[in-house]
PDB file of C-alpha atoms in Angstrom:
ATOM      1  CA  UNK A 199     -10.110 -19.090  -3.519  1.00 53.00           C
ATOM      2  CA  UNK A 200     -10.542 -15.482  -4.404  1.00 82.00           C
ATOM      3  CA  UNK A 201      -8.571 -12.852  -3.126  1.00 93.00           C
ATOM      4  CA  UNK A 202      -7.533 -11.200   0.121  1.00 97.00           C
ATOM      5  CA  UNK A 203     -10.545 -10.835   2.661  1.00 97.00           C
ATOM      6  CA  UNK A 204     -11.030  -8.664   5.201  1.00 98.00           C
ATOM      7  CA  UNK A 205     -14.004  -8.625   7.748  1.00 97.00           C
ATOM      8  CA  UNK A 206     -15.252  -6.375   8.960  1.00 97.00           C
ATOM      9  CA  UNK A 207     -15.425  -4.357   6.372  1.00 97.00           C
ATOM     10  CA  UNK A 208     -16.184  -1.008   8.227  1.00 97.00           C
ATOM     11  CA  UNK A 209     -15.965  -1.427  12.264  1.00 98.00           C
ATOM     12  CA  UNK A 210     -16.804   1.637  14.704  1.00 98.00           C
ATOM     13  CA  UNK A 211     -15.888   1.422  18.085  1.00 98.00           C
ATOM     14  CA  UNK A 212     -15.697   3.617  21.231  1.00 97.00           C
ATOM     15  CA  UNK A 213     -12.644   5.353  22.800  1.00 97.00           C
ATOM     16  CA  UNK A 214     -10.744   2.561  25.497  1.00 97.00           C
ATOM     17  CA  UNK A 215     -12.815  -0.693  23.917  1.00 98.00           C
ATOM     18  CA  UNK A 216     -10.661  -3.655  22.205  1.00 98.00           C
ATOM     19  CA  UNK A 217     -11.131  -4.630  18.326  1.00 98.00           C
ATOM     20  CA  UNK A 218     -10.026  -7.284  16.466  1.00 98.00           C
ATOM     21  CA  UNK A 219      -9.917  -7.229  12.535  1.00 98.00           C
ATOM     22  CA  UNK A 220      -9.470  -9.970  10.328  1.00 98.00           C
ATOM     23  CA  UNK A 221      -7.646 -11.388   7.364  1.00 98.00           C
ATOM     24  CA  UNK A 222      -8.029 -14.383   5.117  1.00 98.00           C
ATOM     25  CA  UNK A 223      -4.901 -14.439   2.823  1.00 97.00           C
ATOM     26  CA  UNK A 224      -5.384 -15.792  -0.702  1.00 96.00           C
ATOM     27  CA  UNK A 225      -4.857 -19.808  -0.720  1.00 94.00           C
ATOM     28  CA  UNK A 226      -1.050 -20.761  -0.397  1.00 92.00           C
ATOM     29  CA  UNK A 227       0.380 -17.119   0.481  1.00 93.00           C
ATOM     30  CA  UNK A 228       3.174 -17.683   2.543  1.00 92.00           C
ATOM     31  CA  UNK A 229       3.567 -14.198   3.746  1.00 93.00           C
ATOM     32  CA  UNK A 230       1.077 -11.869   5.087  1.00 95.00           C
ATOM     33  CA  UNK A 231       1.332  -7.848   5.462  1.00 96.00           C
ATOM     34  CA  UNK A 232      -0.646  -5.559   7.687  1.00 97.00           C
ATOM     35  CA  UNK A 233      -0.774  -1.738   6.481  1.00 97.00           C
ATOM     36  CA  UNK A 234      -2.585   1.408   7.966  1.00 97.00           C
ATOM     37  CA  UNK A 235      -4.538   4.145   6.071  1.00 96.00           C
ATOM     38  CA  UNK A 236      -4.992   7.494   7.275  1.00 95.00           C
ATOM     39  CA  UNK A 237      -6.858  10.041   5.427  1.00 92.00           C
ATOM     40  CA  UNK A 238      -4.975  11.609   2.697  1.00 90.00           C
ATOM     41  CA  UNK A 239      -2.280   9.356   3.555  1.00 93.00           C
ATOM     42  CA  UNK A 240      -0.788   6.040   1.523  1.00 95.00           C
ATOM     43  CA  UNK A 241      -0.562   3.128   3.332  1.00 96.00           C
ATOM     44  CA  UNK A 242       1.741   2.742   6.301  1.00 96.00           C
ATOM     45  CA  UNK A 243       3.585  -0.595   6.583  1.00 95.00           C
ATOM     46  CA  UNK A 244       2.501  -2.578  10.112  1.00 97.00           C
ATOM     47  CA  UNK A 245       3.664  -5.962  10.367  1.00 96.00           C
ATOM     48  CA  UNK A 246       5.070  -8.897   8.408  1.00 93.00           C
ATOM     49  CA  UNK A 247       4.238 -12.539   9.069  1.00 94.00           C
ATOM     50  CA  UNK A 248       6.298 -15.331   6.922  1.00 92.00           C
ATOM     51  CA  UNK A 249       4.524 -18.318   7.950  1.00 91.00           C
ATOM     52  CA  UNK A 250       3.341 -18.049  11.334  1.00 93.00           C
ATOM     53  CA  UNK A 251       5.953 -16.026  13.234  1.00 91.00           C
ATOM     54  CA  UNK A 252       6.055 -11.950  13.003  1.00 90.00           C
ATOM     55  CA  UNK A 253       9.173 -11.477  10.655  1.00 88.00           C
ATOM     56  CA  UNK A 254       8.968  -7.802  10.696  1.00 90.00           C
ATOM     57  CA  UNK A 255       7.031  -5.515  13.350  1.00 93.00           C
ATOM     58  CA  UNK A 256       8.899  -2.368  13.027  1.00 92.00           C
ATOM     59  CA  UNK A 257       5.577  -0.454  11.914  1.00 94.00           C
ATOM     60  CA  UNK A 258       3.192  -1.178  15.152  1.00 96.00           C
ATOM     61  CA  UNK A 259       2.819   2.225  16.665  1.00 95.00           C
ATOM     62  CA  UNK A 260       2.392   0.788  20.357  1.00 94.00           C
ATOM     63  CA  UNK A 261       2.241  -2.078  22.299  1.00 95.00           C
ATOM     64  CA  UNK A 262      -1.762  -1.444  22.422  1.00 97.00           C
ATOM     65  CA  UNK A 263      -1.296  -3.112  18.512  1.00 98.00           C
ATOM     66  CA  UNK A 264      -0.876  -6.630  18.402  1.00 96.00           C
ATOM     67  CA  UNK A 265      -1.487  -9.211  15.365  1.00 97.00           C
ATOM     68  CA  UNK A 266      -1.356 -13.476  15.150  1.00 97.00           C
ATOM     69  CA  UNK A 267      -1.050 -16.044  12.548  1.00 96.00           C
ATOM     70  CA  UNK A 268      -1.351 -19.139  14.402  1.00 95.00           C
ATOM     71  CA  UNK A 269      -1.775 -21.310  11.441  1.00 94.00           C
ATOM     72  CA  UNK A 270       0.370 -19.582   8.999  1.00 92.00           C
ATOM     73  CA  UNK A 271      -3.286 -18.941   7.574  1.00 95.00           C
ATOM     74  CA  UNK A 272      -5.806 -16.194   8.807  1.00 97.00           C
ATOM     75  CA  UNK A 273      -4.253 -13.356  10.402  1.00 98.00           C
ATOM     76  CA  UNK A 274      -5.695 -11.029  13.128  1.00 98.00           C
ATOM     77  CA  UNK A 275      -4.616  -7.249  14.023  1.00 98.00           C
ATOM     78  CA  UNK A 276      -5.742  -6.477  17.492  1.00 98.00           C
ATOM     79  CA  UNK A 277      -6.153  -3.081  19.183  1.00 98.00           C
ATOM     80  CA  UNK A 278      -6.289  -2.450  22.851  1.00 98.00           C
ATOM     81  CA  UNK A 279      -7.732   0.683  24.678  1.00 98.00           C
ATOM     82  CA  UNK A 280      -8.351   2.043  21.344  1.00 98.00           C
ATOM     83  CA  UNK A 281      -8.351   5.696  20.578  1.00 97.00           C
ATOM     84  CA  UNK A 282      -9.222   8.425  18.359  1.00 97.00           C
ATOM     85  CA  UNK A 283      -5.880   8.536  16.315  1.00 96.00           C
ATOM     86  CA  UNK A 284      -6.526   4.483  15.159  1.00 97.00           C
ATOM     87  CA  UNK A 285      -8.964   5.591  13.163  1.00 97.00           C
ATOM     88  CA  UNK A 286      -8.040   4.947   9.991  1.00 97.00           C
ATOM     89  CA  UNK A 287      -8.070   1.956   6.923  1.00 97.00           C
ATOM     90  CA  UNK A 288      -6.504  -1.181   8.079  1.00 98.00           C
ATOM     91  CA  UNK A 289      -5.435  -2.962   4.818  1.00 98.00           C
ATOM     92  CA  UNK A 290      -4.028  -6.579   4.937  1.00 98.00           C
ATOM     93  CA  UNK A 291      -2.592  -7.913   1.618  1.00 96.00           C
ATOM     94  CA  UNK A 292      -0.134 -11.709   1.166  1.00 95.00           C
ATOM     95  CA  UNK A 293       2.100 -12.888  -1.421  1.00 92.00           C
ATOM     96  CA  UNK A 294       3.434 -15.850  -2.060  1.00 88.00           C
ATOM     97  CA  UNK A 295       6.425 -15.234  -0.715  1.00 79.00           C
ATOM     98  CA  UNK A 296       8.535 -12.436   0.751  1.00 73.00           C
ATOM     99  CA  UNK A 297       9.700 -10.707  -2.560  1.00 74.00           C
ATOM    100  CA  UNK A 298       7.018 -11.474  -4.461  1.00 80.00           C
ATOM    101  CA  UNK A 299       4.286  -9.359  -5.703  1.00 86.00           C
ATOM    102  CA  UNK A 300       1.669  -8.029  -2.314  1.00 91.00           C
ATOM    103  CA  UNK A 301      -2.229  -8.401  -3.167  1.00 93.00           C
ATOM    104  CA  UNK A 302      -4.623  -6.455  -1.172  1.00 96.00           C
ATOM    105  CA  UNK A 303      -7.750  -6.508   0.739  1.00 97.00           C
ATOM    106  CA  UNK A 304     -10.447  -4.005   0.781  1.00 96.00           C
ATOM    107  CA  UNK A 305      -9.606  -2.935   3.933  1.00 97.00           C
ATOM    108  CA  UNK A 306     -11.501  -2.644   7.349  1.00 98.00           C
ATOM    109  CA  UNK A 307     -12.848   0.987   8.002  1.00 97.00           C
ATOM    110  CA  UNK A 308     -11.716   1.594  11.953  1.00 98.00           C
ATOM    111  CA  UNK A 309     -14.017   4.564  13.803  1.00 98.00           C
ATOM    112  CA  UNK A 310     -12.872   4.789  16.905  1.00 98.00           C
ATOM    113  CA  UNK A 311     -15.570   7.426  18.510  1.00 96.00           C
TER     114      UNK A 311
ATOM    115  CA  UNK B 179       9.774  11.393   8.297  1.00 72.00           C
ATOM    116  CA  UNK B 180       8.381  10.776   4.137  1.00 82.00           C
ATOM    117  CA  UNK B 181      10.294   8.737   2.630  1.00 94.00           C
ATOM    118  CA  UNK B 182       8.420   8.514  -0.540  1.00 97.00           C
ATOM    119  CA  UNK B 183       6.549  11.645  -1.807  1.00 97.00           C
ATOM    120  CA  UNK B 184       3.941  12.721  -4.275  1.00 97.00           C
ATOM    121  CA  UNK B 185       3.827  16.147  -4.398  1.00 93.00           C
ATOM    122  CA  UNK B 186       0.815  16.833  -6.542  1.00 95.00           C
ATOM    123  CA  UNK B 187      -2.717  15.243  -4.507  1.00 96.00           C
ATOM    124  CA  UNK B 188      -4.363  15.624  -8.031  1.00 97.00           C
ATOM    125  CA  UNK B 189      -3.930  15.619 -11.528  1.00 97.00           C
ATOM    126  CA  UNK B 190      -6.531  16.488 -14.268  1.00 98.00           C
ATOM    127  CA  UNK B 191      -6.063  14.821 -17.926  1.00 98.00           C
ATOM    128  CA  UNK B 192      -8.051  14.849 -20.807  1.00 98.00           C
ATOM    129  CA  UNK B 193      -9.133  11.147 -22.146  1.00 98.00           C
ATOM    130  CA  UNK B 194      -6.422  10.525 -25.331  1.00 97.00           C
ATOM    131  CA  UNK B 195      -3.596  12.684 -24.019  1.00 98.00           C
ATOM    132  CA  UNK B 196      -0.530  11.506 -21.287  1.00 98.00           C
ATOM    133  CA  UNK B 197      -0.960  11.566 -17.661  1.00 98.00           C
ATOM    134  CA  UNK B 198       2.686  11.640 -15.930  1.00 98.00           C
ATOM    135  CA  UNK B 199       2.764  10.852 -12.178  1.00 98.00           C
ATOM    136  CA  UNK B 200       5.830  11.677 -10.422  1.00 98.00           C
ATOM    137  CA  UNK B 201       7.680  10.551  -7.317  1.00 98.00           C
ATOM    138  CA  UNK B 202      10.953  11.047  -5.620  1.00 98.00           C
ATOM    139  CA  UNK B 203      12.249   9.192  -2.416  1.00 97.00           C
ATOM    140  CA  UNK B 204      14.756  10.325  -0.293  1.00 96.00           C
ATOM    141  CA  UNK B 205      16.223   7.003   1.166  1.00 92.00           C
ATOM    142  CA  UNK B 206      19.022   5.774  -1.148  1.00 92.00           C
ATOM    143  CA  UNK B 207      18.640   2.318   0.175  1.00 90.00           C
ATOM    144  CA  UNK B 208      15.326   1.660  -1.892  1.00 92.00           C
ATOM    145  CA  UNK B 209      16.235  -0.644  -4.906  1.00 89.00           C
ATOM    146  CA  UNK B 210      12.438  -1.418  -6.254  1.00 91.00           C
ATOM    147  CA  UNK B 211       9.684   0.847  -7.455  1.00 93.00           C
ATOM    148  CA  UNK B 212       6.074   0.086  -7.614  1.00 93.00           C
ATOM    149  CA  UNK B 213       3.033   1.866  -8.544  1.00 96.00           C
ATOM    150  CA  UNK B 214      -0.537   0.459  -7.123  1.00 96.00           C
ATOM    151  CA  UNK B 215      -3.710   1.982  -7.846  1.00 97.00           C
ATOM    152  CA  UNK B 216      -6.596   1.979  -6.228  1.00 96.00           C
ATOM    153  CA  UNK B 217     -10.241   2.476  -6.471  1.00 95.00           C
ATOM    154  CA  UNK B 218     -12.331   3.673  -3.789  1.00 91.00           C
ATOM    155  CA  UNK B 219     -13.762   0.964  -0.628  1.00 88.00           C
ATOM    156  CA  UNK B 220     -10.716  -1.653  -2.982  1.00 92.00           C
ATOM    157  CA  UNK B 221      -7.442  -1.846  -2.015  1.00 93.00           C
ATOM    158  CA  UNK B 222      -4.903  -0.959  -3.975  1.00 95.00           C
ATOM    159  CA  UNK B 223      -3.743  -3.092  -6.908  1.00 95.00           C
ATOM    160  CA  UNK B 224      -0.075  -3.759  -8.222  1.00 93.00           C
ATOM    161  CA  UNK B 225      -0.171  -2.171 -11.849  1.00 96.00           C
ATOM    162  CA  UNK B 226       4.052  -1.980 -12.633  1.00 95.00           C
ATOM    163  CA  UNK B 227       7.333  -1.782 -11.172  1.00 92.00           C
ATOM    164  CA  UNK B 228      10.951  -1.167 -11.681  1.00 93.00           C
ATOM    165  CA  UNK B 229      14.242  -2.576 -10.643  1.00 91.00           C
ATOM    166  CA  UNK B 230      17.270   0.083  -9.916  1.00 92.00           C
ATOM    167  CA  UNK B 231      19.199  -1.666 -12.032  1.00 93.00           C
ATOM    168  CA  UNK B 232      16.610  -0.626 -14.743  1.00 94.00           C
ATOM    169  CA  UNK B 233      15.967   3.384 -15.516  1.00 96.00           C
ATOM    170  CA  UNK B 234      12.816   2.009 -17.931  1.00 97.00           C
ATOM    171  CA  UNK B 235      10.211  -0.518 -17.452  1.00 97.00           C
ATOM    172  CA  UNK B 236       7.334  -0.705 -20.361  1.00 97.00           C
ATOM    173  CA  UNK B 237       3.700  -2.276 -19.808  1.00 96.00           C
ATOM    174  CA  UNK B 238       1.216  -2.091 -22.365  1.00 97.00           C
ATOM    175  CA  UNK B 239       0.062   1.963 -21.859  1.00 98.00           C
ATOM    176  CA  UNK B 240       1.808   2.388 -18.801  1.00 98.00           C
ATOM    177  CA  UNK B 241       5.985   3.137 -18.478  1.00 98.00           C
ATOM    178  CA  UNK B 242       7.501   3.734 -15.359  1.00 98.00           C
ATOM    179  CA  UNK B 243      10.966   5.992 -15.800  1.00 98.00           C
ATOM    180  CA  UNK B 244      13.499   5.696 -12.934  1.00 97.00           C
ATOM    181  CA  UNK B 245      16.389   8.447 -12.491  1.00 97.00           C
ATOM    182  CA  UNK B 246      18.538   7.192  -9.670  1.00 95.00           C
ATOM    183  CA  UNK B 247      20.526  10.195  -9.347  1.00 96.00           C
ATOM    184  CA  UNK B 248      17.671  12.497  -8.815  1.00 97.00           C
ATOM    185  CA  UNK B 249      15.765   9.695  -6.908  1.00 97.00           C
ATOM    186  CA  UNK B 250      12.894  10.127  -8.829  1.00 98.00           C
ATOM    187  CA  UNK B 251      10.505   8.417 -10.443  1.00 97.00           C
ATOM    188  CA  UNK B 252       7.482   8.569 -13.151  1.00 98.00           C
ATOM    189  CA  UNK B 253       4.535   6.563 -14.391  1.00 98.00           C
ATOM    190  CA  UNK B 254       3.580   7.728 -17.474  1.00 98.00           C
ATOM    191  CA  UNK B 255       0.085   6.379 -18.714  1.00 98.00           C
ATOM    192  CA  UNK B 256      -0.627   6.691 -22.464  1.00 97.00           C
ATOM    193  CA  UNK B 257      -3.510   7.539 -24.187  1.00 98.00           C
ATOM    194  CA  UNK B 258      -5.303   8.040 -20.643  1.00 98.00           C
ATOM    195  CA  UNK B 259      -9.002   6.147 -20.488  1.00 97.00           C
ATOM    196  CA  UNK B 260     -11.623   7.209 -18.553  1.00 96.00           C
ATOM    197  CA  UNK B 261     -11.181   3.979 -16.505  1.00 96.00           C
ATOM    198  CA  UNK B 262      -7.647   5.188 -15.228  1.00 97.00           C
ATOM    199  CA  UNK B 263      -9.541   7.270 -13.325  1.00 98.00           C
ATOM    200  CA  UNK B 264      -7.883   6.402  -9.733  1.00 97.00           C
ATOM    201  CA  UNK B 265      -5.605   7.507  -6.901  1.00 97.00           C
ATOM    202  CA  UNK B 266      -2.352   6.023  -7.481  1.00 98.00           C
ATOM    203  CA  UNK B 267       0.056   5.233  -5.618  1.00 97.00           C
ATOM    204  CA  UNK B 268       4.013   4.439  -5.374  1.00 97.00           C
ATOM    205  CA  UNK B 269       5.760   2.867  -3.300  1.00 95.00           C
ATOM    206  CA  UNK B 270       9.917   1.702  -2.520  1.00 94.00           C
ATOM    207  CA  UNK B 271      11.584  -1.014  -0.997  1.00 91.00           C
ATOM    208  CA  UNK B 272      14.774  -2.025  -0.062  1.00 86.00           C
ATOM    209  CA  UNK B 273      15.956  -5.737  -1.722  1.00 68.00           C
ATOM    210  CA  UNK B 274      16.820  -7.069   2.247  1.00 57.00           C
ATOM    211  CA  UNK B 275      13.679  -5.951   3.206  1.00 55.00           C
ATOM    212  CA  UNK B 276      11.571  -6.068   0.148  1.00 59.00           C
ATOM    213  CA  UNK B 277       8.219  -7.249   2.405  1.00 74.00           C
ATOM    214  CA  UNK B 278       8.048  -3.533   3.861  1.00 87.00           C
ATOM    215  CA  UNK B 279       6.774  -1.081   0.951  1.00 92.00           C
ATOM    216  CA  UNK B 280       7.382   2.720   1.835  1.00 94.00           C
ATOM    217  CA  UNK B 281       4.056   4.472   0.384  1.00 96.00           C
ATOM    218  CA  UNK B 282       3.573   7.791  -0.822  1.00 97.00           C
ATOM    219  CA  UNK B 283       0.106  10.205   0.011  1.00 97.00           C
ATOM    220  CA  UNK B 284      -0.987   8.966  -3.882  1.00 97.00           C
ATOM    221  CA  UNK B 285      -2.161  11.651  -6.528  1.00 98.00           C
ATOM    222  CA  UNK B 286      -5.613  11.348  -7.398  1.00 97.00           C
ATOM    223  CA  UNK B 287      -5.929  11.262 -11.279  1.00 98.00           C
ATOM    224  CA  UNK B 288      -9.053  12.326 -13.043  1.00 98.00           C
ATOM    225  CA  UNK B 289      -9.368  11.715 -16.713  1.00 98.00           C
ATOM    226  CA  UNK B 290     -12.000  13.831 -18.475  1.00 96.00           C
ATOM    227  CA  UNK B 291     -13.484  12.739 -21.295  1.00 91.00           C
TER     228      UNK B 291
END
């Protein structure tokens, strides 16, 4: 179809509750990245999915971050216990394979209050 | 640690002249340059990149310059349009792990008309 989706688009949350964010890669895309956003900030690499298995997951921050791919399709980030500091842009973005060009999502807005 | 920094958060240009972006990385494994831009509530989008085997790379109104032994690099956009009105963004990888872009904070570039 069209391009990356991301949904929700803006998700606000309270200290300690779980939240899951989801992305729909464009149709075909092999590979699948998850960044983070901070204010002022560019985006911070995540995780890597070729497929359906993690390939890369160097960027989580904490084992309270955890993302799926279960059908080498739709990927989703989850957040445990969530706190102040995860506040931030969660951008997904695929390619069509691992050295080709990333296309990115809009992002999901994460206020953790 | 930054790996990839824009010093300057915002640049200023009037509509006609040259806006120049700058970069410089510190990590000498990073082999591939891109700048993204982005417009505000989209995510970034890929606008050019460069190879290190390359020190020029020419698209259109936008060049991106690469000096290797100052590990730095520029996007130079010319004449400037109102619509390149953006933050942009580069970013670095390294060929063996080419899925994990390094981001920089972005400049914010305003063109005046």
């Amino acid at each position: 179809g069209a391009g990356v989706s991301q949904t929700p688009s803006n998700k606000v949350t309270e200290k300690g509750k779980y939240v899951e964010l989801r992305c729909d890669p464009i149709s075909g895309h092999t590979a699948l990245y998850w960044y983070r956003q901070s204010l002022g900030q560019g985006p911070e690499f995540l995780i890597y999915f070729q497929g359906t298995g993690a390939a890369d997951d160097s960027g989580l921050p904490n084992d309270r971050f955890f993302a799926v791919r279960p059908e080498g399709s739709v990927s989703t980030l989850k957040i445990q216990r969530t706190e102040r500091g995860d506040s931030a842009v969660y951008l997904c973005a695929s390619s069509a394979g691992p050295n080709n060009e990333q296309f990115f999502g809009p992002g999901t807005r994460l206020t953790v209050l | 640690d930054q790996q990839v920094k824009q010093n300057s958060p915002s640049l200023s240009v009037q509509e006609g002249r040259i806006s120049i972006l700058n970069c410089d990385y510190t990590n000498s494994m990073f082999d591939y340059f891109l700048w993204y831009k982005k417009y505000p509530a989209e995510g970034p989008t890929f606008l050019i990149s460069i190879s290190s085997i390359k020190d020029k790379n020419e698209d259109g109104r936008f060049t991106v310059f690469l000096n290797k032994s100052a590990k730095h690099l520029s996007l130079h956009i010319v004449p400037s349009q109102p619509g390149d009105s953006a933050v942009y963004f580069c970013a670095a990888s390294a060929l063996q792990g080419a899925q994990k872009l390094v981001f920089g904070q972005g400049t914010r570039l305003t063109i005046n008309p």
